[in-house]
mmCIF file of C-alpha atoms in Angstrom:
data_model
loop_
_atom_site.group_PDB
_atom_site.id
_atom_site.type_symbol
_atom_site.label_atom_id
_atom_site.label_comp_id
_atom_site.label_asym_id
_atom_site.label_seq_id
_atom_site.Cartn_x
_atom_site.Cartn_y
_atom_site.Cartn_z
ATOM 1 C CA UNK B 1 32.709 -144.178 43.110
ATOM 2 C CA UNK B 2 33.633 -147.767 43.992
ATOM 3 C CA UNK B 3 31.009 -150.451 43.417
ATOM 4 C CA UNK B 4 30.169 -152.718 46.319
ATOM 5 C CA UNK B 5 29.491 -156.328 45.412
ATOM 6 C CA UNK B 6 26.671 -158.418 46.834
ATOM 7 C CA UNK B 7 29.313 -160.683 48.369
ATOM 8 C CA UNK B 8 30.815 -157.743 50.268
ATOM 9 C CA UNK B 9 27.384 -156.737 51.544
ATOM 10 C CA UNK B 10 26.679 -160.278 52.749
ATOM 11 C CA UNK B 11 30.080 -160.414 54.455
ATOM 12 C CA UNK B 12 29.324 -157.162 56.277
ATOM 13 C CA UNK B 13 25.859 -158.360 57.321
ATOM 14 C CA UNK B 14 27.308 -161.672 58.544
ATOM 15 C CA UNK B 15 29.456 -159.777 61.035
ATOM 16 C CA UNK B 16 26.556 -157.633 62.296
ATOM 17 C CA UNK B 17 25.684 -159.022 65.766
ATOM 18 C CA UNK B 18 22.524 -156.878 66.014
ATOM 19 C CA UNK B 19 21.235 -158.397 62.774
ATOM 20 C CA UNK B 20 22.023 -161.918 64.003
ATOM 21 C CA UNK B 21 20.236 -161.271 67.308
ATOM 22 C CA UNK B 22 17.251 -159.936 65.388
ATOM 23 C CA UNK B 23 17.129 -162.992 63.160
ATOM 24 C CA UNK B 24 17.438 -165.348 66.117
ATOM 25 C CA UNK B 25 14.532 -163.606 67.902
ATOM 26 C CA UNK B 26 12.096 -164.063 64.995
ATOM 27 C CA UNK B 27 10.985 -167.643 65.848
ATOM 28 C CA UNK B 28 9.948 -166.498 69.348
ATOM 29 C CA UNK B 29 7.930 -163.649 67.823
ATOM 30 C CA UNK B 30 6.224 -166.090 65.459
ATOM 31 C CA UNK B 31 5.443 -168.390 68.410
ATOM 32 C CA UNK B 32 3.912 -165.429 70.271
ATOM 33 C CA UNK B 33 1.707 -164.786 67.238
ATOM 34 C CA UNK B 34 0.594 -168.450 67.126
ATOM 35 C CA UNK B 35 -0.182 -168.328 70.856
ATOM 36 C CA UNK B 36 -2.263 -165.185 70.426
ATOM 37 C CA UNK B 37 -4.307 -166.896 67.682
ATOM 38 C CA UNK B 38 -4.829 -170.098 69.699
ATOM 39 C CA UNK B 39 -8.251 -170.236 71.356
ATOM 40 C CA UNK B 40 -8.309 -170.146 75.132
ATOM 41 C CA UNK B 41 -10.111 -172.976 76.892
ATOM 42 C CA UNK B 42 -7.939 -174.416 79.621
ATOM 43 C CA UNK B 43 -4.863 -172.726 78.176
ATOM 44 C CA UNK B 44 -3.002 -176.007 77.640
ATOM 45 C CA UNK B 45 -2.819 -175.643 73.859
ATOM 46 C CA UNK B 46 -1.598 -172.071 74.174
ATOM 47 C CA UNK B 47 1.119 -173.066 76.659
ATOM 48 C CA UNK B 48 2.176 -175.956 74.426
ATOM 49 C CA UNK B 49 3.469 -173.667 71.654
ATOM 50 C CA UNK B 50 7.250 -174.001 71.655
ATOM 51 C CA UNK B 51 10.237 -172.789 69.666
ATOM 52 C CA UNK B 52 13.052 -175.031 68.576
ATOM 53 C CA UNK B 53 15.990 -172.829 67.674
ATOM 54 C CA UNK B 54 18.713 -173.559 65.210
ATOM 55 C CA UNK B 55 21.199 -176.008 66.744
ATOM 56 C CA UNK B 56 24.251 -174.796 64.875
ATOM 57 C CA UNK B 57 24.899 -171.117 64.392
ATOM 58 C CA UNK B 58 25.130 -170.186 60.743
ATOM 59 C CA UNK B 59 28.567 -169.108 59.705
ATOM 60 C CA UNK B 60 27.505 -166.393 57.317
ATOM 61 C CA UNK B 61 24.498 -165.103 55.491
ATOM 62 C CA UNK B 62 23.958 -166.013 51.877
ATOM 63 C CA UNK B 63 21.281 -166.008 49.216
ATOM 64 C CA UNK B 64 20.194 -169.504 50.239
ATOM 65 C CA UNK B 65 17.282 -169.912 52.583
ATOM 66 C CA UNK B 66 18.270 -170.948 56.065
ATOM 67 C CA UNK B 67 16.119 -172.292 58.851
ATOM 68 C CA UNK B 68 16.453 -170.062 61.905
ATOM 69 C CA UNK B 69 13.931 -171.893 64.057
ATOM 70 C CA UNK B 70 10.744 -173.894 64.194
ATOM 71 C CA UNK B 71 7.467 -173.191 65.975
ATOM 72 C CA UNK B 72 5.498 -176.262 67.058
ATOM 73 C CA UNK B 73 3.151 -177.619 69.706
ATOM 74 C CA UNK B 74 4.089 -180.424 72.084
ATOM 75 C CA UNK B 75 0.408 -181.012 72.954
ATOM 76 C CA UNK B 76 -1.638 -183.965 71.663
ATOM 77 C CA UNK B 77 -1.334 -183.865 67.835
ATOM 78 C CA UNK B 78 -5.003 -184.783 67.351
ATOM 79 C CA UNK B 79 -6.074 -181.881 69.575
ATOM 80 C CA UNK B 80 -3.826 -179.378 67.793
ATOM 81 C CA UNK B 81 -4.943 -180.716 64.423
ATOM 82 C CA UNK B 82 -8.579 -180.190 65.457
ATOM 83 C CA UNK B 83 -7.826 -176.628 66.551
ATOM 84 C CA UNK B 84 -5.925 -175.903 63.348
ATOM 85 C CA UNK B 85 -8.357 -177.471 60.844
ATOM 86 C CA UNK B 86 -11.625 -177.885 62.785
ATOM 87 C CA UNK B 87 -14.017 -180.836 62.482
ATOM 88 C CA UNK B 88 -17.005 -181.345 60.245
ATOM 89 C CA UNK B 89 -20.505 -182.001 61.529
ATOM 90 C CA UNK B 90 -20.178 -185.624 60.423
ATOM 91 C CA UNK B 91 -17.409 -186.237 63.000
ATOM 92 C CA UNK B 92 -18.375 -188.448 65.971
ATOM 93 C CA UNK B 93 -17.497 -185.626 68.373
ATOM 94 C CA UNK B 94 -19.427 -182.963 66.461
ATOM 95 C CA UNK B 95 -18.349 -179.914 64.528
ATOM 96 C CA UNK B 96 -15.739 -177.435 65.715
ATOM 97 C CA UNK B 97 -14.526 -174.268 64.023
ATOM 98 C CA UNK B 98 -11.194 -173.953 62.269
ATOM 99 C CA UNK B 99 -8.838 -171.607 64.137
ATOM 100 C CA UNK B 100 -5.873 -172.052 61.742
ATOM 101 C CA UNK B 101 -3.465 -170.477 64.211
ATOM 102 C CA UNK B 102 -0.315 -171.809 62.521
ATOM 103 C CA UNK B 103 -1.491 -171.005 58.986
ATOM 104 C CA UNK B 104 -2.715 -167.530 59.936
ATOM 105 C CA UNK B 105 0.549 -166.757 61.738
ATOM 106 C CA UNK B 106 2.488 -167.936 58.671
ATOM 107 C CA UNK B 107 0.441 -165.616 56.457
ATOM 108 C CA UNK B 108 0.937 -162.671 58.817
ATOM 109 C CA UNK B 109 4.687 -163.195 59.007
ATOM 110 C CA UNK B 110 5.004 -163.898 55.293
ATOM 111 C CA UNK B 111 3.707 -160.382 54.642
ATOM 112 C CA UNK B 112 5.611 -158.754 57.525
ATOM 113 C CA UNK B 113 7.989 -155.880 56.886
ATOM 114 C CA UNK B 114 10.957 -156.830 59.061
ATOM 115 C CA UNK B 115 12.143 -153.201 59.119
ATOM 116 C CA UNK B 116 9.122 -152.369 61.281
ATOM 117 C CA UNK B 117 9.793 -155.034 63.911
#
């Protein structure tokens, strides 16, 4: 029985277009999760959740971590910060709850089994 090296496995995975498409779709799925955790008032914050994909396609997979995309909001940073972290009662505008939509989405996806997606 011939042994397959890790390098050969990575080479094979690098040529797998289904795997690449799956990897490239993950940032959009994460953004959908953030949107679902964002509270609905006027809907502006929810609509402001965007995905910035990787500009250059990666040539091959490796053991190194690669950035496949970024989820962010293009809404007012102070507003998003307030939604994410909340405000204390001592704030001039009063207290608001912490929704932690980005942090909760990160925790959910950190524990996700990608085979089930």
